[in-house]
Short mmCIF file of C-alpha atoms in Angstrom, two decimals:
data_model
loop_
_atom_site.label_atom_id
_atom_site.label_comp_id
_atom_site.label_asym_id
_atom_site.label_seq_id
_atom_site.Cartn_x
_atom_site.Cartn_y
_atom_site.Cartn_z
CA MET A 245 146.27 -30.44 -24.46
CA LEU A 246 145.60 -29.06 -27.87
CA VAL A 247 148.22 -26.80 -29.33
CA ASP A 248 147.12 -24.21 -31.86
CA SER A 249 149.02 -24.51 -35.11
CA PRO A 250 150.82 -21.42 -36.39
CA PRO A 251 148.99 -19.15 -38.84
CA GLU A 252 151.31 -20.15 -41.70
CA GLN A 253 150.43 -23.84 -41.27
CA ARG A 254 146.71 -23.11 -41.03
CA ALA A 255 146.90 -21.12 -44.26
CA GLU A 256 148.66 -24.01 -45.99
CA THR A 257 146.17 -26.62 -44.85
CA ALA A 258 143.04 -24.52 -45.50
CA PRO A 259 141.22 -25.41 -48.73
CA ALA A 260 141.97 -22.96 -51.51
CA PRO A 261 139.01 -20.89 -52.66
CA PRO A 262 137.80 -21.62 -56.20
CA THR A 263 139.35 -19.39 -58.82
CA ARG A 264 137.19 -17.03 -60.81
CA ARG A 265 138.00 -18.96 -63.98
CA ALA A 266 136.80 -22.21 -62.41
CA VAL A 267 133.56 -20.53 -61.35
CA ARG A 268 133.03 -19.21 -64.89
CA VAL A 269 133.67 -22.66 -66.40
CA LEU A 270 131.23 -24.20 -63.93
CA GLY A 271 128.71 -21.51 -64.84
CA LEU A 272 129.06 -22.38 -68.53
CA PHE A 273 128.38 -26.03 -67.72
CA VAL A 274 125.28 -25.10 -65.69
CA SER A 275 124.13 -22.83 -68.54
CA VAL A 276 124.44 -25.68 -71.05
CA VAL A 277 122.39 -27.96 -68.78
CA LEU A 278 119.74 -25.25 -68.42
CA LEU A 279 119.61 -24.80 -72.19
CA LEU A 280 119.18 -28.55 -72.72
CA LEU A 281 116.32 -28.66 -70.20
CA VAL A 282 114.55 -25.71 -71.83
CA ALA A 283 115.03 -27.28 -75.29
CA LEU A 284 113.50 -30.55 -74.06
CA ALA A 285 110.59 -28.59 -72.56
CA SER A 286 110.11 -26.83 -75.91
CA ILE A 287 109.75 -30.23 -77.62
CA ALA A 288 107.60 -31.84 -74.92
CA ILE A 289 105.29 -28.92 -74.04
CA GLY A 290 103.02 -27.06 -76.39
CA ALA A 291 99.55 -25.76 -77.08
CA LYS A 292 98.53 -29.36 -77.79
CA SER A 293 99.01 -31.77 -74.89
CA LEU A 294 100.88 -34.97 -75.71
CA PRO A 295 101.74 -37.85 -73.37
CA LEU A 296 105.45 -38.14 -72.64
CA GLY A 297 105.46 -41.59 -74.21
CA ASP A 298 104.25 -40.13 -77.52
CA VAL A 299 106.86 -37.41 -77.34
CA TRP A 300 109.61 -39.97 -76.75
CA HIS A 301 108.32 -42.11 -79.61
CA GLY A 302 108.21 -39.12 -81.93
CA LEU A 303 111.82 -38.26 -81.15
CA PHE A 304 113.23 -41.61 -82.21
CA HIS A 305 110.65 -43.06 -84.61
CA ASP A 306 108.94 -41.75 -87.70
CA THR A 307 105.76 -43.67 -88.36
CA GLY A 308 103.70 -40.78 -89.67
CA THR A 309 101.32 -40.63 -86.70
CA TYR A 310 99.84 -37.36 -85.51
CA ALA A 311 102.11 -37.30 -82.46
CA ASP A 312 105.20 -37.85 -84.61
CA ILE A 313 104.23 -34.97 -86.88
CA VAL A 314 103.69 -32.66 -83.91
CA VAL A 315 107.05 -33.62 -82.41
CA ASP A 316 108.79 -33.06 -85.76
CA ASP A 317 107.27 -29.59 -85.95
CA ARG A 318 108.35 -28.82 -82.42
CA ILE A 319 111.90 -30.00 -83.13
CA SER A 320 112.15 -27.57 -86.06
CA ARG A 321 110.71 -24.83 -83.87
CA THR A 322 113.17 -25.60 -81.09
CA VAL A 323 116.21 -25.67 -83.39
CA LEU A 324 115.21 -22.34 -84.94
CA GLY A 325 114.76 -20.90 -81.44
CA LEU A 326 118.25 -22.07 -80.51
CA LEU A 327 119.80 -20.45 -83.59
CA ALA A 328 117.80 -17.20 -83.45
CA GLY A 329 118.27 -16.79 -79.69
CA ALA A 330 122.03 -17.21 -79.97
CA ALA A 331 122.12 -14.72 -82.85
CA LEU A 332 120.13 -12.07 -80.98
CA GLY A 333 122.12 -12.45 -77.77
CA LEU A 334 125.47 -12.30 -79.56
CA SER A 335 124.50 -9.29 -81.66
CA GLY A 336 123.29 -7.45 -78.55
CA ALA A 337 126.52 -8.14 -76.65
CA VAL A 338 128.63 -7.06 -79.65
CA LEU A 339 126.68 -3.83 -80.11
CA GLN A 340 126.91 -2.99 -76.41
CA ALA A 341 130.68 -3.41 -76.54
CA LEU A 342 131.00 -1.53 -79.82
CA THR A 343 128.99 1.50 -78.70
CA ARG A 344 130.12 1.29 -75.05
CA ASN A 345 126.44 1.52 -74.25
CA PRO A 346 125.05 -1.17 -71.94
CA LEU A 347 121.54 -0.32 -73.18
CA ALA A 348 122.33 -1.02 -76.83
CA ASP A 349 120.37 -3.76 -78.55
CA PRO A 350 119.45 -4.61 -82.16
CA GLY A 351 115.87 -3.57 -81.41
CA LEU A 352 116.71 -0.35 -79.60
CA LEU A 353 119.17 0.72 -82.31
CA GLY A 354 116.64 0.12 -85.09
CA ILE A 355 118.39 -2.82 -86.77
CA ASN A 356 115.39 -5.10 -86.22
CA ALA A 357 113.07 -2.43 -87.62
CA GLY A 358 115.27 -1.97 -90.69
CA ALA A 359 115.28 -5.68 -91.45
CA SER A 360 111.51 -5.88 -90.88
CA ALA A 361 110.74 -2.91 -93.13
CA ALA A 362 112.89 -4.34 -95.92
CA VAL A 363 111.23 -7.76 -95.71
CA VAL A 364 107.73 -6.27 -95.69
CA THR A 365 108.65 -4.18 -98.74
CA ALA A 366 109.96 -7.27 -100.53
CA ILE A 367 106.79 -9.26 -99.78
CA THR A 368 104.33 -6.47 -100.63
CA TYR A 369 105.87 -4.69 -103.60
CA PHE A 370 108.22 -7.24 -105.16
CA GLY A 371 106.21 -10.41 -104.65
CA VAL A 372 109.00 -12.17 -102.77
CA THR A 373 107.53 -15.04 -100.78
CA SER A 374 110.46 -17.37 -100.01
CA LEU A 375 112.94 -16.97 -97.18
CA SER A 376 115.85 -17.38 -99.59
CA GLY A 377 114.54 -14.31 -101.44
CA TYR A 378 113.78 -11.89 -98.65
CA VAL A 379 116.70 -12.80 -96.37
CA TRP A 380 118.82 -10.55 -98.60
CA PHE A 381 116.33 -7.73 -98.11
CA ALA A 382 116.59 -8.28 -94.36
CA PHE A 383 120.36 -7.96 -94.51
CA ALA A 384 120.16 -4.82 -96.63
CA GLY A 385 117.58 -3.18 -94.34
CA ALA A 386 119.57 -4.01 -91.21
CA ALA A 387 122.79 -2.68 -92.75
CA VAL A 388 121.25 0.58 -93.99
CA VAL A 389 119.59 1.35 -90.65
CA GLY A 390 122.71 0.41 -88.69
CA ALA A 391 124.81 2.79 -90.78
CA LEU A 392 122.16 5.53 -90.52
CA VAL A 393 121.94 5.24 -86.73
CA TRP A 394 125.73 5.36 -86.47
CA PHE A 395 125.83 8.47 -88.69
CA LEU A 396 123.00 10.29 -86.89
CA GLY A 397 124.52 9.37 -83.54
CA GLY A 398 127.71 11.21 -84.41
CA SER A 399 129.80 8.49 -86.10
CA ARG A 400 133.09 8.20 -84.20
CA GLY A 401 131.92 10.81 -81.71
CA ALA A 402 128.71 8.94 -81.01
CA THR A 403 127.41 8.97 -77.46
CA PRO A 404 125.11 6.34 -75.93
CA VAL A 405 122.26 8.83 -75.60
CA ARG A 406 122.49 10.03 -79.22
CA LEU A 407 122.64 6.46 -80.54
CA ALA A 408 119.61 5.45 -78.47
CA LEU A 409 117.65 8.52 -79.60
CA ALA A 410 118.55 7.98 -83.26
CA GLY A 411 117.61 4.30 -83.06
CA THR A 412 114.32 5.06 -81.33
CA ALA A 413 113.36 7.72 -83.88
CA ILE A 414 114.19 5.52 -86.88
CA SER A 415 112.41 2.51 -85.34
CA ALA A 416 109.26 4.56 -84.76
CA ALA A 417 109.25 5.81 -88.35
CA LEU A 418 109.82 2.33 -89.80
CA TYR A 419 107.19 0.66 -87.65
CA GLY A 420 104.76 3.38 -88.73
CA TYR A 421 105.60 2.45 -92.31
CA LEU A 422 104.94 -1.22 -91.54
CA GLN A 423 101.53 -0.45 -90.09
CA ALA A 424 100.61 1.74 -93.05
CA VAL A 425 101.54 -1.00 -95.55
CA MET A 426 99.51 -3.62 -93.72
CA ILE A 427 96.47 -1.37 -93.38
CA MET A 428 96.44 -0.51 -97.09
CA ASP A 429 97.04 -4.06 -98.33
CA ASP A 430 94.79 -6.82 -96.94
CA ALA A 431 96.85 -9.53 -98.61
CA ALA A 432 100.01 -8.16 -97.04
CA LEU A 433 98.26 -8.01 -93.68
CA SER A 434 97.32 -11.70 -93.82
CA LYS A 435 100.89 -12.66 -94.76
CA MET A 436 102.70 -10.53 -92.25
CA ARG A 437 100.51 -10.10 -89.18
CA PHE A 438 102.18 -12.99 -87.35
CA TRP A 439 105.65 -12.41 -88.77
CA THR A 440 105.83 -8.76 -87.68
CA VAL A 441 105.33 -9.58 -83.99
CA GLY A 442 108.04 -12.25 -83.98
CA SER A 443 107.20 -15.94 -83.88
CA LEU A 444 108.80 -19.38 -84.12
CA ALA A 445 105.55 -21.03 -85.19
CA SER A 446 106.39 -21.15 -88.90
CA ALA A 447 109.74 -22.89 -88.42
CA THR A 448 110.58 -25.59 -90.95
CA GLY A 449 113.65 -27.59 -91.86
CA SER A 450 114.01 -25.45 -94.98
CA THR A 451 114.01 -22.25 -92.92
CA ILE A 452 116.76 -23.60 -90.70
CA THR A 453 119.01 -24.75 -93.55
CA GLN A 454 118.68 -21.41 -95.32
CA VAL A 455 119.61 -19.19 -92.37
CA ALA A 456 122.09 -21.52 -90.63
CA PRO A 457 125.11 -20.61 -92.84
CA PHE A 458 124.61 -16.88 -92.20
CA LEU A 459 124.20 -17.42 -88.48
CA ALA A 460 127.29 -19.64 -88.37
CA VAL A 461 129.43 -16.99 -90.09
CA GLY A 462 128.11 -14.20 -87.86
CA THR A 463 128.67 -16.29 -84.72
CA VAL A 464 132.27 -17.17 -85.61
CA VAL A 465 133.14 -13.55 -86.46
CA SER A 466 131.54 -12.28 -83.24
CA LEU A 467 133.40 -14.76 -81.04
CA LEU A 468 136.71 -13.94 -82.73
CA LEU A 469 136.14 -10.25 -81.98
CA ALA A 470 136.09 -10.78 -78.20
CA ARG A 471 139.68 -9.71 -77.60
CA PRO A 472 139.66 -6.68 -79.99
CA LEU A 473 136.35 -5.50 -78.54
CA ASN A 474 137.82 -5.76 -75.04
CA ALA A 475 140.47 -3.29 -76.18
CA VAL A 476 137.88 -0.99 -77.81
CA ALA A 477 135.89 -0.92 -74.56
CA MET A 478 138.88 0.69 -72.83
CA GLY A 479 138.77 3.73 -75.12
CA ASP A 480 140.23 4.57 -78.49
CA ASP A 481 143.65 5.69 -77.24
CA THR A 482 144.12 2.62 -75.06
CA ALA A 483 142.92 0.35 -77.86
CA ARG A 484 145.47 1.82 -80.27
CA ALA A 485 148.20 1.44 -77.67
CA LEU A 486 147.28 -2.23 -77.35
CA GLY A 487 147.59 -2.66 -81.11
CA ALA A 488 143.88 -2.94 -81.96
CA ASN A 489 142.76 -1.85 -85.42
CA LEU A 490 139.75 0.29 -84.51
CA ASN A 491 138.28 0.70 -88.00
CA ARG A 492 138.54 -2.99 -88.83
CA THR A 493 137.12 -4.03 -85.45
CA ARG A 494 134.17 -1.64 -85.75
CA ALA A 495 133.44 -2.69 -89.33
CA LEU A 496 133.55 -6.40 -88.49
CA ALA A 497 131.44 -5.86 -85.37
CA MET A 498 128.74 -4.01 -87.32
CA LEU A 499 128.91 -6.66 -90.06
CA SER A 500 128.53 -9.56 -87.65
CA ALA A 501 125.66 -7.87 -85.78
CA THR A 502 123.93 -7.10 -89.09
CA VAL A 503 124.29 -10.66 -90.40
CA LEU A 504 123.10 -12.19 -87.12
CA CYS A 505 120.16 -9.83 -86.68
CA GLY A 506 119.20 -9.88 -90.36
CA ALA A 507 119.10 -13.68 -90.57
CA ALA A 508 117.24 -14.06 -87.27
CA THR A 509 114.68 -11.41 -88.25
CA ALA A 510 114.17 -12.93 -91.69
CA ALA A 511 113.43 -16.31 -90.13
CA CYS A 512 111.37 -15.29 -87.08
CA GLY A 513 110.36 -11.67 -87.47
CA PRO A 514 111.49 -8.89 -85.12
CA ILE A 515 112.09 -10.15 -81.57
CA VAL A 516 113.22 -7.44 -79.16
CA PHE A 517 114.98 -7.24 -75.79
CA VAL A 518 116.69 -10.67 -75.91
CA GLY A 519 119.95 -8.98 -76.89
CA LEU A 520 119.49 -6.43 -74.12
CA MET A 521 118.55 -8.61 -71.16
CA VAL A 522 120.93 -11.54 -71.44
CA PRO A 523 124.26 -9.65 -71.72
CA HIS A 524 123.29 -7.65 -68.63
CA VAL A 525 122.57 -10.76 -66.61
CA VAL A 526 125.78 -12.38 -67.83
CA ARG A 527 127.92 -9.30 -67.14
CA SER A 528 126.81 -9.28 -63.50
CA PHE A 529 128.75 -12.49 -62.75
CA THR A 530 131.39 -12.68 -65.49
CA GLY A 531 132.59 -9.08 -65.37
CA PRO A 532 133.26 -7.02 -68.49
CA ASP A 533 135.48 -9.58 -70.26
CA LEU A 534 133.86 -10.35 -73.61
CA ARG A 535 135.76 -13.62 -73.87
CA TRP A 536 133.26 -14.87 -71.29
CA ILE A 537 130.26 -12.65 -72.03
CA LEU A 538 129.94 -13.80 -75.66
CA PRO A 539 129.95 -17.57 -74.96
CA TYR A 540 127.51 -17.10 -72.09
CA ALA A 541 125.22 -14.98 -74.28
CA THR A 542 125.35 -17.65 -77.00
CA ILE A 543 124.04 -20.23 -74.53
CA LEU A 544 121.64 -18.27 -72.30
CA SER A 545 119.92 -16.17 -75.00
CA PRO A 546 118.32 -19.20 -76.72
CA ALA A 547 117.34 -20.49 -73.28
CA LEU A 548 115.46 -17.23 -72.67
CA LEU A 549 113.88 -17.24 -76.14
CA LEU A 550 112.72 -20.87 -75.94
CA GLY A 551 111.47 -20.35 -72.39
CA ALA A 552 109.40 -17.37 -73.54
CA ASP A 553 108.09 -19.42 -76.47
CA VAL A 554 107.00 -22.26 -74.17
CA PHE A 555 105.33 -19.77 -71.83
CA GLY A 556 103.45 -18.23 -74.78
CA ARG A 557 102.17 -21.66 -75.81
CA LEU A 558 100.97 -22.49 -72.31
CA ILE A 559 99.35 -19.20 -71.30
CA ALA A 560 96.88 -19.04 -74.20
CA ARG A 561 95.99 -22.70 -74.75
CA PRO A 562 94.69 -24.00 -77.12
CA ALA A 563 95.97 -20.96 -79.07
CA GLU A 564 99.37 -19.39 -78.42
CA LEU A 565 100.95 -16.04 -77.72
CA GLN A 566 103.78 -15.17 -80.10
CA VAL A 567 107.25 -15.16 -78.56
CA GLY A 568 107.92 -11.59 -79.73
CA ILE A 569 105.04 -10.37 -77.56
CA VAL A 570 106.26 -12.33 -74.53
CA THR A 571 109.82 -11.00 -74.77
CA ALA A 572 108.50 -7.45 -75.23
CA VAL A 573 106.34 -7.73 -72.11
CA LEU A 574 109.29 -9.12 -70.14
CA GLY A 575 111.85 -6.73 -71.60
CA GLY A 576 109.98 -3.46 -71.03
CA PRO A 577 110.19 -3.52 -67.23
CA VAL A 578 113.78 -4.80 -67.40
CA PHE A 579 114.78 -1.88 -69.65
CA ILE A 580 113.12 0.64 -67.28
CA PHE A 581 114.95 -0.93 -64.33
CA LEU A 582 118.31 -0.75 -66.12
CA VAL A 583 117.80 2.90 -67.09
CA ARG A 584 116.85 3.84 -63.53
CA ARG A 585 119.82 1.95 -62.10
CA ARG A 586 122.23 3.71 -64.47
CA ARG A 587 120.72 7.08 -63.56
CA THR A 588 121.06 6.32 -59.84
CA ALA A 589 124.67 5.24 -60.33
CA GLN A 590 125.46 8.48 -62.17
CA LEU A 591 123.96 10.54 -59.36
#
């Protein structure tokens, strides 16, 4: 005859459920695997079909064949996509925490447009043609627009709606300026028509080495701000009670977002919605803790960017669709969905 064990014994022998921390760590591991698979797909798949054997040979040998050259170009493109995607995702997550606005994004707040307008001005009117020259213009444009949006949004009394409206208005004006410059200057149009829609196609080893130091600094600063930004997200009074330096945290957050967005825009052109979509997806299973959101965004944002780039190469073979167009097409419906969900939640 079977005797039922007491509840206390059953509780002791039952397997313990996985902790939330263990689930998050497992999710990070899965995210890294996903990123590696997408990066391999970015090298192996392109507008030009190559046998897998040629791709493998090109990865580990350099004999100067056509396949090796194509693989080398794709490696540069993939590495730039990894760096730029991480930069855009991190800057979006930082700006969302800083403004307490889950719809904030470097593109929506006009930072991308500011960097783009400054680079176009440098190319057209100052004859700057190298990345090392116009990356500084990108930083300056991103910083000026970021400060202007913050001021127009009400500075310390800024609300999410006012920041979004200010960013949208400034972005519209700057993109109108970009179009006017390209229409009036045929040479500028030929130089910038691919850059202004956002693309990884022009990636080179030189491009990567020039922007990598800026992206590294911005990434380190952003990750170190996770704990202070957690305090800021609770409100100014609570943050002060927890010992957070609000002015320093805000200044460093804006600086890191500007450096990340400016360098990524200088290298690839303006790519929107990556910084909006990924933090939202991440927040749904990590919660609001930025100590987890920022690492996840660093890993999953380049996965999204490279995946969109591969899709753009496949859908328009033998030509390709620029990654900035693909992310815009994907991000528009996502943004509408997020706005409607927030409105429903408020009702």
